[in-house]
PDB file of C-alpha atoms in Angstrom:
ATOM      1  CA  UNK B  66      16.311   4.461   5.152  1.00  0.00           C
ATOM      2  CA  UNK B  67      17.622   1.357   7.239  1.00  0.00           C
ATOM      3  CA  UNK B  68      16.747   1.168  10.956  1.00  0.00           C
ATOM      4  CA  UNK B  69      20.295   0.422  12.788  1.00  0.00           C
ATOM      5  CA  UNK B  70      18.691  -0.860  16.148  1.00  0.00           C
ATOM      6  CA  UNK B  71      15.868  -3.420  14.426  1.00  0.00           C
ATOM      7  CA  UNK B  72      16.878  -6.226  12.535  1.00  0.00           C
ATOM      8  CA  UNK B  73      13.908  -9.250  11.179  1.00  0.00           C
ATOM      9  CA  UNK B  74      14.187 -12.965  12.209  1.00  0.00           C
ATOM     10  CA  UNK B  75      15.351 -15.223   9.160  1.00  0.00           C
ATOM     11  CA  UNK B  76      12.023 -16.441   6.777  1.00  0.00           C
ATOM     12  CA  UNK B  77      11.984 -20.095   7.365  1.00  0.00           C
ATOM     13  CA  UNK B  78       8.261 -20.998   7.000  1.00  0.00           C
ATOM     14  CA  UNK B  79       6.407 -21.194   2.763  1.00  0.00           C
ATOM     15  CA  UNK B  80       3.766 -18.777   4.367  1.00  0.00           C
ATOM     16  CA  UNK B  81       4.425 -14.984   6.422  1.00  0.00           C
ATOM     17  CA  UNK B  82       2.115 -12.619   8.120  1.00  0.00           C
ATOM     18  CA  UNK B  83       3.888  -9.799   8.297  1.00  0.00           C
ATOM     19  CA  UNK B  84       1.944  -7.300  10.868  1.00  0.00           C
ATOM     20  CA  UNK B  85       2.194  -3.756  11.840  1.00  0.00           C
ATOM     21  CA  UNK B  86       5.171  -3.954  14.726  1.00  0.00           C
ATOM     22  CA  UNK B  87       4.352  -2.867  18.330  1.00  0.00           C
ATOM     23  CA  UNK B  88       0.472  -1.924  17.250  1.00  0.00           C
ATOM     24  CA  UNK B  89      -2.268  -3.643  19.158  1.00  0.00           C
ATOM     25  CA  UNK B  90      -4.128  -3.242  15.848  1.00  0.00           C
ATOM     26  CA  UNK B  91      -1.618  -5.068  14.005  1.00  0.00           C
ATOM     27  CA  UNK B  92      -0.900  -7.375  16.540  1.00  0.00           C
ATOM     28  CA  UNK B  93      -4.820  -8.494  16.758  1.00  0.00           C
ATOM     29  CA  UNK B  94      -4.373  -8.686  12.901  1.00  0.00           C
ATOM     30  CA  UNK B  95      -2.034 -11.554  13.121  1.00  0.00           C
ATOM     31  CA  UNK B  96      -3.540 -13.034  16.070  1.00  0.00           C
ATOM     32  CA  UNK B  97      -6.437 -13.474  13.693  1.00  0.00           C
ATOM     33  CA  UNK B  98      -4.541 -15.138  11.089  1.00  0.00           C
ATOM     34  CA  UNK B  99      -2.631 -17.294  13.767  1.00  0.00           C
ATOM     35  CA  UNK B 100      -6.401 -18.721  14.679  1.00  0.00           C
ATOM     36  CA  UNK B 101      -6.608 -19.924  11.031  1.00  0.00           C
ATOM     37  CA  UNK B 102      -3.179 -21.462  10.154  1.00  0.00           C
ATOM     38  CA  UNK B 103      -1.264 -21.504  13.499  1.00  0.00           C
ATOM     39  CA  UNK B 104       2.504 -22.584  13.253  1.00  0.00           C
ATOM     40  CA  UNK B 105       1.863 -23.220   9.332  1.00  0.00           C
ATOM     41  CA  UNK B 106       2.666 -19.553   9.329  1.00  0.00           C
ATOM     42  CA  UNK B 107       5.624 -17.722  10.064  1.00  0.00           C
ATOM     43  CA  UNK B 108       4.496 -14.040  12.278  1.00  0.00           C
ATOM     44  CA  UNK B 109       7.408 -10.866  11.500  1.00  0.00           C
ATOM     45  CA  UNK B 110       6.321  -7.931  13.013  1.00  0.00           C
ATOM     46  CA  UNK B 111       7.340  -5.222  10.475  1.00  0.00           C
ATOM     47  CA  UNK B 112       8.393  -1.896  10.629  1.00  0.00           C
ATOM     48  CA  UNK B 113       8.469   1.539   8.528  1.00  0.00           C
ATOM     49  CA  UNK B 114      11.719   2.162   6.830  1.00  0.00           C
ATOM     50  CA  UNK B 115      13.295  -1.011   7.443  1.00  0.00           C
ATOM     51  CA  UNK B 116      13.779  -2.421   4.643  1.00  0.00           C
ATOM     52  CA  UNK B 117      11.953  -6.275   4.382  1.00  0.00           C
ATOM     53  CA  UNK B 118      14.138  -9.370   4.149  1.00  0.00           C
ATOM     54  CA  UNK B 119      14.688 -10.331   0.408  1.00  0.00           C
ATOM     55  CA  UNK B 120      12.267 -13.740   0.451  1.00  0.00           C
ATOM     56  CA  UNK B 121      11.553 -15.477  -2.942  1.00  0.00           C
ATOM     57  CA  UNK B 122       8.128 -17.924  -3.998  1.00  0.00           C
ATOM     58  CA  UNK B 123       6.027 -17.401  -0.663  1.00  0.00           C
ATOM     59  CA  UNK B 124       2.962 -16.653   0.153  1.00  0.00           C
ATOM     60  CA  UNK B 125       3.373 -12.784   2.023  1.00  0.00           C
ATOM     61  CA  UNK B 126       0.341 -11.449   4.207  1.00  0.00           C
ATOM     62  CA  UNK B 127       0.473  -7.859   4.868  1.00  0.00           C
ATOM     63  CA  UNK B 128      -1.861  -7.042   7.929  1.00  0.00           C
ATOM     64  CA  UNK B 129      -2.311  -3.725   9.149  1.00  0.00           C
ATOM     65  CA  UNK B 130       0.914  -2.291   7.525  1.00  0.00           C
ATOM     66  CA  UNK B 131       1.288  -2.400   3.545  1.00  0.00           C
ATOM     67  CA  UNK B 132       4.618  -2.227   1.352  1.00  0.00           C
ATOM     68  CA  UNK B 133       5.112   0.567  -0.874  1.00  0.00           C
ATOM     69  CA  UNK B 134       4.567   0.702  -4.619  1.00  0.00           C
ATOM     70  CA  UNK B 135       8.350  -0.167  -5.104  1.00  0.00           C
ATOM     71  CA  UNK B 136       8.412  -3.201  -2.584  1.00  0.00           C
ATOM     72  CA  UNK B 137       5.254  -4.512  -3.855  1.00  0.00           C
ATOM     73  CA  UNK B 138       6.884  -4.924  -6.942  1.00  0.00           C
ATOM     74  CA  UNK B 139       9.989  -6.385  -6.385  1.00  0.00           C
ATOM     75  CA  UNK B 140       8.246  -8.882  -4.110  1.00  0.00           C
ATOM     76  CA  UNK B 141       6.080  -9.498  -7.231  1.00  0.00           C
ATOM     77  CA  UNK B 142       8.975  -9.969  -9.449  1.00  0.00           C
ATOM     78  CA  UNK B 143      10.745 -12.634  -6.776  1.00  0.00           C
ATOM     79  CA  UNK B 144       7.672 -14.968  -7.680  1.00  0.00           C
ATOM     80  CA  UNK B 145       5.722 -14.598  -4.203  1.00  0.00           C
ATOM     81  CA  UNK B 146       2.016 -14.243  -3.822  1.00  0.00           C
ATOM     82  CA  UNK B 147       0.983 -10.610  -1.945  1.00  0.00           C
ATOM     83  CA  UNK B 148      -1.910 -10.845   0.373  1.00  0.00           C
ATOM     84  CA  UNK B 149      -2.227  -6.665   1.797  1.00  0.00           C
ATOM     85  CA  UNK B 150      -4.999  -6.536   4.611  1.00  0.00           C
ATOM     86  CA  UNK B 151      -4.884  -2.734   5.558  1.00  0.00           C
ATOM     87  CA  UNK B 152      -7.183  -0.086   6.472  1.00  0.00           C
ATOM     88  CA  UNK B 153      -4.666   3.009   5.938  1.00  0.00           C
ATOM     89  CA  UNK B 154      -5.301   5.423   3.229  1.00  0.00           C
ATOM     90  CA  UNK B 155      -1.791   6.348   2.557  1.00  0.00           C
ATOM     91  CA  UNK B 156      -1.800   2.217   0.910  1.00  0.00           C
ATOM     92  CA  UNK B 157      -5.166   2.261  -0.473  1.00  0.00           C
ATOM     93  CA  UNK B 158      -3.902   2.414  -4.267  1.00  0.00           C
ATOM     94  CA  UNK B 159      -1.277  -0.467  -3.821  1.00  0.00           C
ATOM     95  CA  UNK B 160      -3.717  -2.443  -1.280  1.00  0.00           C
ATOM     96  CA  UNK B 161      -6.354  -2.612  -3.942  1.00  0.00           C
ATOM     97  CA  UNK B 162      -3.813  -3.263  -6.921  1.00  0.00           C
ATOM     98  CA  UNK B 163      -3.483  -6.911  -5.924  1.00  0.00           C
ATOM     99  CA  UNK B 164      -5.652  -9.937  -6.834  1.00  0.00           C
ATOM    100  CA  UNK B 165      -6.416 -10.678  -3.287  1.00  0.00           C
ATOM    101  CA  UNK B 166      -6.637  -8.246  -0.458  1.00  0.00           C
ATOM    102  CA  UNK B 167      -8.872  -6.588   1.811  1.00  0.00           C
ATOM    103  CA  UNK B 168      -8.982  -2.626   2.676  1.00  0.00           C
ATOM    104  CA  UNK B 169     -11.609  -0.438   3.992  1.00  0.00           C
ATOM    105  CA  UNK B 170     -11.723   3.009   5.748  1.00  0.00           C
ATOM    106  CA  UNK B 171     -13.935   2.218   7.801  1.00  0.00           C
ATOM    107  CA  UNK B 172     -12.861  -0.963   9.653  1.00  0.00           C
ATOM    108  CA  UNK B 173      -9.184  -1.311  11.306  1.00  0.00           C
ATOM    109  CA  UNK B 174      -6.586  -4.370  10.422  1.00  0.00           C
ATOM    110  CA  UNK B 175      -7.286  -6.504  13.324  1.00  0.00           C
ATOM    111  CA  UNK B 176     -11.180  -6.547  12.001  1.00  0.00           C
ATOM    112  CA  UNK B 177     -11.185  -7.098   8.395  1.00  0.00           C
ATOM    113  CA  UNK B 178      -7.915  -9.885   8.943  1.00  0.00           C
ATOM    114  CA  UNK B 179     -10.431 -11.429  11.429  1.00  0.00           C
ATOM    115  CA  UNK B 180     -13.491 -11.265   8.801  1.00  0.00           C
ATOM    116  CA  UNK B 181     -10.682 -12.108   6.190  1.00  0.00           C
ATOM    117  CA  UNK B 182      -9.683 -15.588   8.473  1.00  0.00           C
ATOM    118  CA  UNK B 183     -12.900 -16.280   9.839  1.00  0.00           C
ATOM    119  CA  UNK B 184     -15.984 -14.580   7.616  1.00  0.00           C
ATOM    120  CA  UNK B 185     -18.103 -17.247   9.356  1.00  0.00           C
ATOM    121  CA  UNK B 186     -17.964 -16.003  12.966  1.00  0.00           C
ATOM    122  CA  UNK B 187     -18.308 -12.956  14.904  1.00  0.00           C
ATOM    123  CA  UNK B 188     -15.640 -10.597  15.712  1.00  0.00           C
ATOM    124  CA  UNK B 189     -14.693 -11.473  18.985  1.00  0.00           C
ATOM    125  CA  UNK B 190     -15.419  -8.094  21.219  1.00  0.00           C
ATOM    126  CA  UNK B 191     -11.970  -7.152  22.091  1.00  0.00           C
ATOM    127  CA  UNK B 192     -11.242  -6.396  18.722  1.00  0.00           C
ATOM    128  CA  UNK B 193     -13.998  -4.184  17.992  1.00  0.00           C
ATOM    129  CA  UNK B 194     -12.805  -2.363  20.940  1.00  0.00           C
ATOM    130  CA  UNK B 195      -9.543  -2.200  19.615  1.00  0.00           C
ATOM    131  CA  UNK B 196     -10.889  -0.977  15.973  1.00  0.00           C
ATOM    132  CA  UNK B 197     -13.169   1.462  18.126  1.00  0.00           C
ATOM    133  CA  UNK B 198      -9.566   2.853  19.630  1.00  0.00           C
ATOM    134  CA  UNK B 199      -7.220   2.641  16.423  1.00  0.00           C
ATOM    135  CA  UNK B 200      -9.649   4.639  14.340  1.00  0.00           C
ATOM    136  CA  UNK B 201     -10.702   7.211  17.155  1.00  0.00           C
ATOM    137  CA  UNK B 202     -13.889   6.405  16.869  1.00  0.00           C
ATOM    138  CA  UNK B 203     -14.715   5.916  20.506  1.00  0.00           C
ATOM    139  CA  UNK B 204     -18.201   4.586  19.878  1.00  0.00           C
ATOM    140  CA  UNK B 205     -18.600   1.535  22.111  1.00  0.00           C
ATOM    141  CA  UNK B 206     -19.137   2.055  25.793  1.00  0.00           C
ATOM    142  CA  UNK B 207     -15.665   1.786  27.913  1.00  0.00           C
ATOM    143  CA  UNK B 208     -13.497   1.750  24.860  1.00  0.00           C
ATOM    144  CA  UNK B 209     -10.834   3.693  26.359  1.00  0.00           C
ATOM    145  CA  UNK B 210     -10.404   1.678  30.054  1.00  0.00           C
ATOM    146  CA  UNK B 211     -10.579  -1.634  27.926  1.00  0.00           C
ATOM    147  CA  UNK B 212      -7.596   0.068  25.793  1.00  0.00           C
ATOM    148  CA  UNK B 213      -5.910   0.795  28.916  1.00  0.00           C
ATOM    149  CA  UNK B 214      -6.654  -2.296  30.336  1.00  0.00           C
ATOM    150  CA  UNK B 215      -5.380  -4.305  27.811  1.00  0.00           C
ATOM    151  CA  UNK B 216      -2.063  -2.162  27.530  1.00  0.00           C
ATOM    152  CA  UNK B 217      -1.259  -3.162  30.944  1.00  0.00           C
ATOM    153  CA  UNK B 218      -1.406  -6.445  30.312  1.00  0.00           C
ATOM    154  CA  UNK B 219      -0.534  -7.254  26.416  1.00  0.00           C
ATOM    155  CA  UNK B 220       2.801  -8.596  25.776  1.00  0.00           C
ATOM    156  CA  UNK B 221       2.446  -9.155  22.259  1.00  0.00           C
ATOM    157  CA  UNK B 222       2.383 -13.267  22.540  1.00  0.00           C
ATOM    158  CA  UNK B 223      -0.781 -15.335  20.751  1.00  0.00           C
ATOM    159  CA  UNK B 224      -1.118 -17.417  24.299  1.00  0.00           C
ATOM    160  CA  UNK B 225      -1.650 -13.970  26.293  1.00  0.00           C
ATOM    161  CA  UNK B 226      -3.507 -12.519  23.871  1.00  0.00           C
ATOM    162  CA  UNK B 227      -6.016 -15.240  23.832  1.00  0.00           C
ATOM    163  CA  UNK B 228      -6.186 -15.311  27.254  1.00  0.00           C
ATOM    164  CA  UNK B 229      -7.493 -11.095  27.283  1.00  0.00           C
ATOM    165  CA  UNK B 230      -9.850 -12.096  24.196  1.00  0.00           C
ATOM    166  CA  UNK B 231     -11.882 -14.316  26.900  1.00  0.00           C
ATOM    167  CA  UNK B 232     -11.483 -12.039  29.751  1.00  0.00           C
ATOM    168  CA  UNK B 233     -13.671  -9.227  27.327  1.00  0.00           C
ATOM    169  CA  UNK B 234     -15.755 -11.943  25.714  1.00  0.00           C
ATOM    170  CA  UNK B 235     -17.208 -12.786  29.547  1.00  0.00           C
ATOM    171  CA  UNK B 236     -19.771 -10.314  31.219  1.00  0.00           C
ATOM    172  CA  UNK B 237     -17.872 -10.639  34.384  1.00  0.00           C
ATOM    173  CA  UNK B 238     -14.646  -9.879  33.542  1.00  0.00           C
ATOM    174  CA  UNK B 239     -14.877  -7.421  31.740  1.00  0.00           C
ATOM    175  CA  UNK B 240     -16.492  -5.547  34.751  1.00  0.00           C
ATOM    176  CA  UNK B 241     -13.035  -5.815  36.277  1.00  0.00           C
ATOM    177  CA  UNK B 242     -11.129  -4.829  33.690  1.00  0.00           C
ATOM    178  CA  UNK B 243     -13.185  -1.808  32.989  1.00  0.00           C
ATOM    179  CA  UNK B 244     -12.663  -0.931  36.727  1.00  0.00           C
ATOM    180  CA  UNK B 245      -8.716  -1.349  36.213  1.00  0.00           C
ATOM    181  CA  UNK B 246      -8.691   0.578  33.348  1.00  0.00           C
ATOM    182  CA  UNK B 247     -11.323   3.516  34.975  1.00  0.00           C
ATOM    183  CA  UNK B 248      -8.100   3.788  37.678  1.00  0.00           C
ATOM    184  CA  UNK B 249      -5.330   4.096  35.051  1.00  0.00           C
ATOM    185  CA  UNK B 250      -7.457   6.512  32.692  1.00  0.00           C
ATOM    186  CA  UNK B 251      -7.296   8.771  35.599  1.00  0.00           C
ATOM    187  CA  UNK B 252      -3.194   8.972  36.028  1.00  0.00           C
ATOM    188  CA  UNK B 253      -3.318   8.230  32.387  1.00  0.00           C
ATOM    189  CA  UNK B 254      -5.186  11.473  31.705  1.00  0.00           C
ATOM    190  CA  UNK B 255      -2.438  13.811  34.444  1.00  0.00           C
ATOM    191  CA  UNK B 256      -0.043  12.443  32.398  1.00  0.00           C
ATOM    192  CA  UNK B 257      -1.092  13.210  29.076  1.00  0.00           C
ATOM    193  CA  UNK B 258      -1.765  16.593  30.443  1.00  0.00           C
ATOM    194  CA  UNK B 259       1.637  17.400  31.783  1.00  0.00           C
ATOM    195  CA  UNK B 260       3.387  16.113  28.455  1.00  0.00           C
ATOM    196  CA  UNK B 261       0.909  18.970  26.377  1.00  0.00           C
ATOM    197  CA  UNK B 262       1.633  21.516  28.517  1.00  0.00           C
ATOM    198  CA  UNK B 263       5.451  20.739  27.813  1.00  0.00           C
ATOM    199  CA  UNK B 264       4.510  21.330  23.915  1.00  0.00           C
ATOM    200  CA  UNK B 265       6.123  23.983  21.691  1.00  0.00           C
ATOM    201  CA  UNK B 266       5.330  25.992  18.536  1.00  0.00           C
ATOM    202  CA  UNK B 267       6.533  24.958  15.308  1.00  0.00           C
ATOM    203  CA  UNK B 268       6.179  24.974  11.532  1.00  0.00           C
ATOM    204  CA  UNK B 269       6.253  21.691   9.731  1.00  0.00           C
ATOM    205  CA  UNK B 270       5.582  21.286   6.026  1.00  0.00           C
ATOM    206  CA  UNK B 271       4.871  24.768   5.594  1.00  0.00           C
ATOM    207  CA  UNK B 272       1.915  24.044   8.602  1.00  0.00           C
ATOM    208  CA  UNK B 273       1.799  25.767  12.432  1.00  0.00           C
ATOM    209  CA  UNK B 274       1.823  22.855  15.185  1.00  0.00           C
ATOM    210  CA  UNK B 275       2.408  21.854  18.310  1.00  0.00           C
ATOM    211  CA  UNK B 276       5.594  19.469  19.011  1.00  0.00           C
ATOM    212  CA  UNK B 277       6.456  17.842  22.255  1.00  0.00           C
ATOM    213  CA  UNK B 278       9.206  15.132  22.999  1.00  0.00           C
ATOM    214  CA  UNK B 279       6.973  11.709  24.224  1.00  0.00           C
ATOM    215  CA  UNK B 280      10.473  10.711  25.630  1.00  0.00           C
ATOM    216  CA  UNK B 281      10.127   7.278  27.509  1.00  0.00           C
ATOM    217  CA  UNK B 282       6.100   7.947  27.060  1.00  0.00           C
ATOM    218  CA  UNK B 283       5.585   6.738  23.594  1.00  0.00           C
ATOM    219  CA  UNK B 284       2.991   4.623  24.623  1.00  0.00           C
ATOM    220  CA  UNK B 285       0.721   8.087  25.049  1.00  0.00           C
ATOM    221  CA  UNK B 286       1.945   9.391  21.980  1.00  0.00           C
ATOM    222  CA  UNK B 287      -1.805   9.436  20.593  1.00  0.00           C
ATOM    223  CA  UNK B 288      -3.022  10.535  23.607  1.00  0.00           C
ATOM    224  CA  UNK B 289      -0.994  13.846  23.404  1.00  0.00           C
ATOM    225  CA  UNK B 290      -1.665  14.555  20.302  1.00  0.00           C
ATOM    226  CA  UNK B 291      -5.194  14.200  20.522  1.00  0.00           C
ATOM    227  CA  UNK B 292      -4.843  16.655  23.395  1.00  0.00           C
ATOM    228  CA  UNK B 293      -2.862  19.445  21.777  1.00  0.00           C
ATOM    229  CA  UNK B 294      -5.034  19.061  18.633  1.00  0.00           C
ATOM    230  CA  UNK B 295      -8.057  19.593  21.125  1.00  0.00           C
ATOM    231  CA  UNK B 296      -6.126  22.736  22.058  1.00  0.00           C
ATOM    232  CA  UNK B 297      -6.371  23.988  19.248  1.00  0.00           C
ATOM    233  CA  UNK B 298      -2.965  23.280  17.163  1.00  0.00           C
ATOM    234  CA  UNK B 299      -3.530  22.670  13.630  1.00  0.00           C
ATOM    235  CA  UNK B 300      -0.997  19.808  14.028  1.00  0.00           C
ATOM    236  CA  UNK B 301       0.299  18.099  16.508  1.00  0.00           C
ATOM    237  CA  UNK B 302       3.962  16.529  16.587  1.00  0.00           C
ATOM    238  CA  UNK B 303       4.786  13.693  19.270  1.00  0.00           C
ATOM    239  CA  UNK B 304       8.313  12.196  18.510  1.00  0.00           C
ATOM    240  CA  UNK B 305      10.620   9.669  20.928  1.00  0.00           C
ATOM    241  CA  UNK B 306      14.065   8.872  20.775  1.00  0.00           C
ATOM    242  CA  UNK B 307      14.798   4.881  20.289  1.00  0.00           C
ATOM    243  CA  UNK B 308      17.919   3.659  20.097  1.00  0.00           C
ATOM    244  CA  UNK B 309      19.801   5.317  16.794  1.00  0.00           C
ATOM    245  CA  UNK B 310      15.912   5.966  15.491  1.00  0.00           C
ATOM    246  CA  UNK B 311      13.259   8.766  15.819  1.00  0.00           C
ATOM    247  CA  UNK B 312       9.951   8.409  16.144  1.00  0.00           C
ATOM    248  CA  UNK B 313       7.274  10.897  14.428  1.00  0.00           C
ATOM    249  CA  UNK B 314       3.323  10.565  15.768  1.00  0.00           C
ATOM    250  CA  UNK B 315       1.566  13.539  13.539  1.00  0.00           C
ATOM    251  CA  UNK B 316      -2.324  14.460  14.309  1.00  0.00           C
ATOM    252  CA  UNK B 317      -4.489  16.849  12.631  1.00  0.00           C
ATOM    253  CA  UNK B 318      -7.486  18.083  13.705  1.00  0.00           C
ATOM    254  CA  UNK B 319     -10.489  16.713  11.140  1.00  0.00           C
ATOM    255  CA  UNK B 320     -11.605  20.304  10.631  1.00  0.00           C
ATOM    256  CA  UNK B 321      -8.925  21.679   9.462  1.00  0.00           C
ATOM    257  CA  UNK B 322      -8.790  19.375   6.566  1.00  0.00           C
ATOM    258  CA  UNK B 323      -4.863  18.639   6.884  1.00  0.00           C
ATOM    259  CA  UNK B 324      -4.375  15.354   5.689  1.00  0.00           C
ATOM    260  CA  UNK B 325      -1.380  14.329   7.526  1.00  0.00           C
ATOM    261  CA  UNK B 326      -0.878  11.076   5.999  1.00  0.00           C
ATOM    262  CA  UNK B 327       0.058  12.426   2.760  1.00  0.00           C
ATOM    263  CA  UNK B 328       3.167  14.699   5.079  1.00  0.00           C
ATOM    264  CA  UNK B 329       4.096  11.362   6.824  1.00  0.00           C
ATOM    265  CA  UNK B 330       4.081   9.535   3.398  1.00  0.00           C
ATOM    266  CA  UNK B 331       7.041  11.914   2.405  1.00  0.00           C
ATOM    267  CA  UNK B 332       9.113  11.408   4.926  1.00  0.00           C
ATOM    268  CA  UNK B 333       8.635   7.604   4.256  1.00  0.00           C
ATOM    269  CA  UNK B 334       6.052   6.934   6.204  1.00  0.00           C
ATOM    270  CA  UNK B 335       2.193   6.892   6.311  1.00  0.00           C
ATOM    271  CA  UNK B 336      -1.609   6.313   8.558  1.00  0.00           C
ATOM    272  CA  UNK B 337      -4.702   8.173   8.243  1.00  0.00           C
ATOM    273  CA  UNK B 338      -5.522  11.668   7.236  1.00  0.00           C
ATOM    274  CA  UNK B 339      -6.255  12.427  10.881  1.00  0.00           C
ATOM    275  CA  UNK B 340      -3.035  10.217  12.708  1.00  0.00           C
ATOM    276  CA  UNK B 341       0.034   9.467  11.252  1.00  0.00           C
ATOM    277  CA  UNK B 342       3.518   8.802  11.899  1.00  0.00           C
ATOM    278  CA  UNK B 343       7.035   8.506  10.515  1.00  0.00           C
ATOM    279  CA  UNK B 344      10.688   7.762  11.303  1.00  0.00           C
ATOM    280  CA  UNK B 345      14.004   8.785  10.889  1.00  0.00           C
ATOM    281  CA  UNK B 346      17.692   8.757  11.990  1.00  0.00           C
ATOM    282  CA  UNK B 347      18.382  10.483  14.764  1.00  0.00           C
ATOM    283  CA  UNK B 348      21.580  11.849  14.065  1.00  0.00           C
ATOM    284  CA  UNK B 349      19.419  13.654  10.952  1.00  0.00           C
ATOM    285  CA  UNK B 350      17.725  17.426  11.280  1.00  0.00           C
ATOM    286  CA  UNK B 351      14.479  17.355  12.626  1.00  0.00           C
ATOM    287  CA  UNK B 352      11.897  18.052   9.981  1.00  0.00           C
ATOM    288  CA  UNK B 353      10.520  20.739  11.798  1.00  0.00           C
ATOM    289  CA  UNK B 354      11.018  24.091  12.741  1.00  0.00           C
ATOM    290  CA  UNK B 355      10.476  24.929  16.480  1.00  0.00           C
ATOM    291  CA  UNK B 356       8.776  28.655  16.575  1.00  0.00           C
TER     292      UNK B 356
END
């Protein structure tokens, strides 16, 4: 299923991270790997359902986004080496099929490519905060203003990026980001409010939910989904128009044991059992039925 509107550089360079596309997860991923071989390396953000660029005898790191079964193997076949660094249990089988790789459920791409890179040295501390987000766990103090913070200012260069990693790694400033990102949470939080209370009924996959249009908002998609699944919704549906693509955020409430990772994986996508997410077409049916 071929993304009209997204289209990957040509492969110039022997060696080529390949990261989960606009993810600060993935992003951190390859920043990590960047620290270790710099411009020895070629960085392709990659997407879902768009298809990779046929590339023959290289050496292919996968961070924070893994091919599927069939890709793997075809890569395989051209004679390149497969390096998968993932965390998402809708890859686990293929991630662990290959000689050299990394997964675990419990840490997020940006931390096992940085113990991966650099198993000598500590995980610098705006990563675990962005593990701490991407897996929901929420367990280190001001997790969600850093998050904030740093969305504000990430542009998804190395140079920037290193810049933020020292801004968290000092005492200082970190103070003052955590104050920046105390004042967004607030309009933040209105926001995500507003977009839940927009939400519909629907059945998807056989399954009741909750499905709202993020519109221009994607950003929050997580956000909103985490709210209506707080609301008690089964499963919640955030989708965005981009372009000639739409954009599927699924969440599931732990209790209820939906794993929606295994419904994203069939419509060619894939994440967690709790947060997932797919796309599509948009001149296709939704996959959904609104109630």
């Amino acid at each position: 299923m071929k993304n009209s509107t997204f289209s990957y550089p040509p492969i110039t360079k022997r060696t080529v991270v390949f990261y989960h596309n606009d993810c600060p997860d993935g992003f951190a991923g390859a920043w990590a790997a960047w620290k270790k071989m710099g411009a020895k390396a070629q960085y392709v953000p990659l997407r879902h359902q768009v298809p990779l660029p046929r590339v023959r005898g290289k050496t292919l790191y996968f961070i924070d986004i893994a091919p599927d079964e069939k890709t793997a193997k075809r890569l395989l076949l051209a004679r390149n080496e497969v390096i998968i660094i993932d965390h998402h249990v809708s890859r686990e089988k293929i991630a662990r099929s290959q000689p050299i790789h990394s997964f675990s459920l419990s840490n997020s791409g940006a931390v096992l490519a940085w113990q991966f890179f650099h198993a000598s040295k500590t995980v610098p501390q705006l990563l675990r905060h962005i593990e701490d987000m991407d897996l929901w766990a929420l367990q280190l103090p001001h997790t969600k203003e850093i998050s904030l913070w740093f969305m504000v200012h990430n542009d998804f260069t190395f140079r920037t990026f290193t810049k933020l990693v020292r801004v968290i790694a000092s005492s200082a400033s970190r103070r003052e980001a955590i104050a920046e990102g105390k004042t967004i949470r607030g309009y933040e939080q209105k926001l995500v409010r507003l977009l839940a209370d927009k939400a519909s009924a629907a059945r998807f996959e056989g399954k009741r939910a909750a499905v709202v249009n993020g519109g221009a908002l994607k950003v929050l998609s997580s956000a909103v989904g985490n709210e209506l699944v707080s609301r008690g919704f089964p499963i919640a549906i955030v989708w965005s128009q981009e372009g000639n693509e739409m954009y599927v955020s699924l969440r599931s409430a732990r209790s209820t044991g939906i794993d929606v990772s295994k419904l994203a994986v069939r419509h060619g996508g894939g994440g967690h059992k709790a947060a997932a997410g797919f796309s599509f077409p948009a001149d296709k049916p939704k996959p959904w039925k609104t109630l």
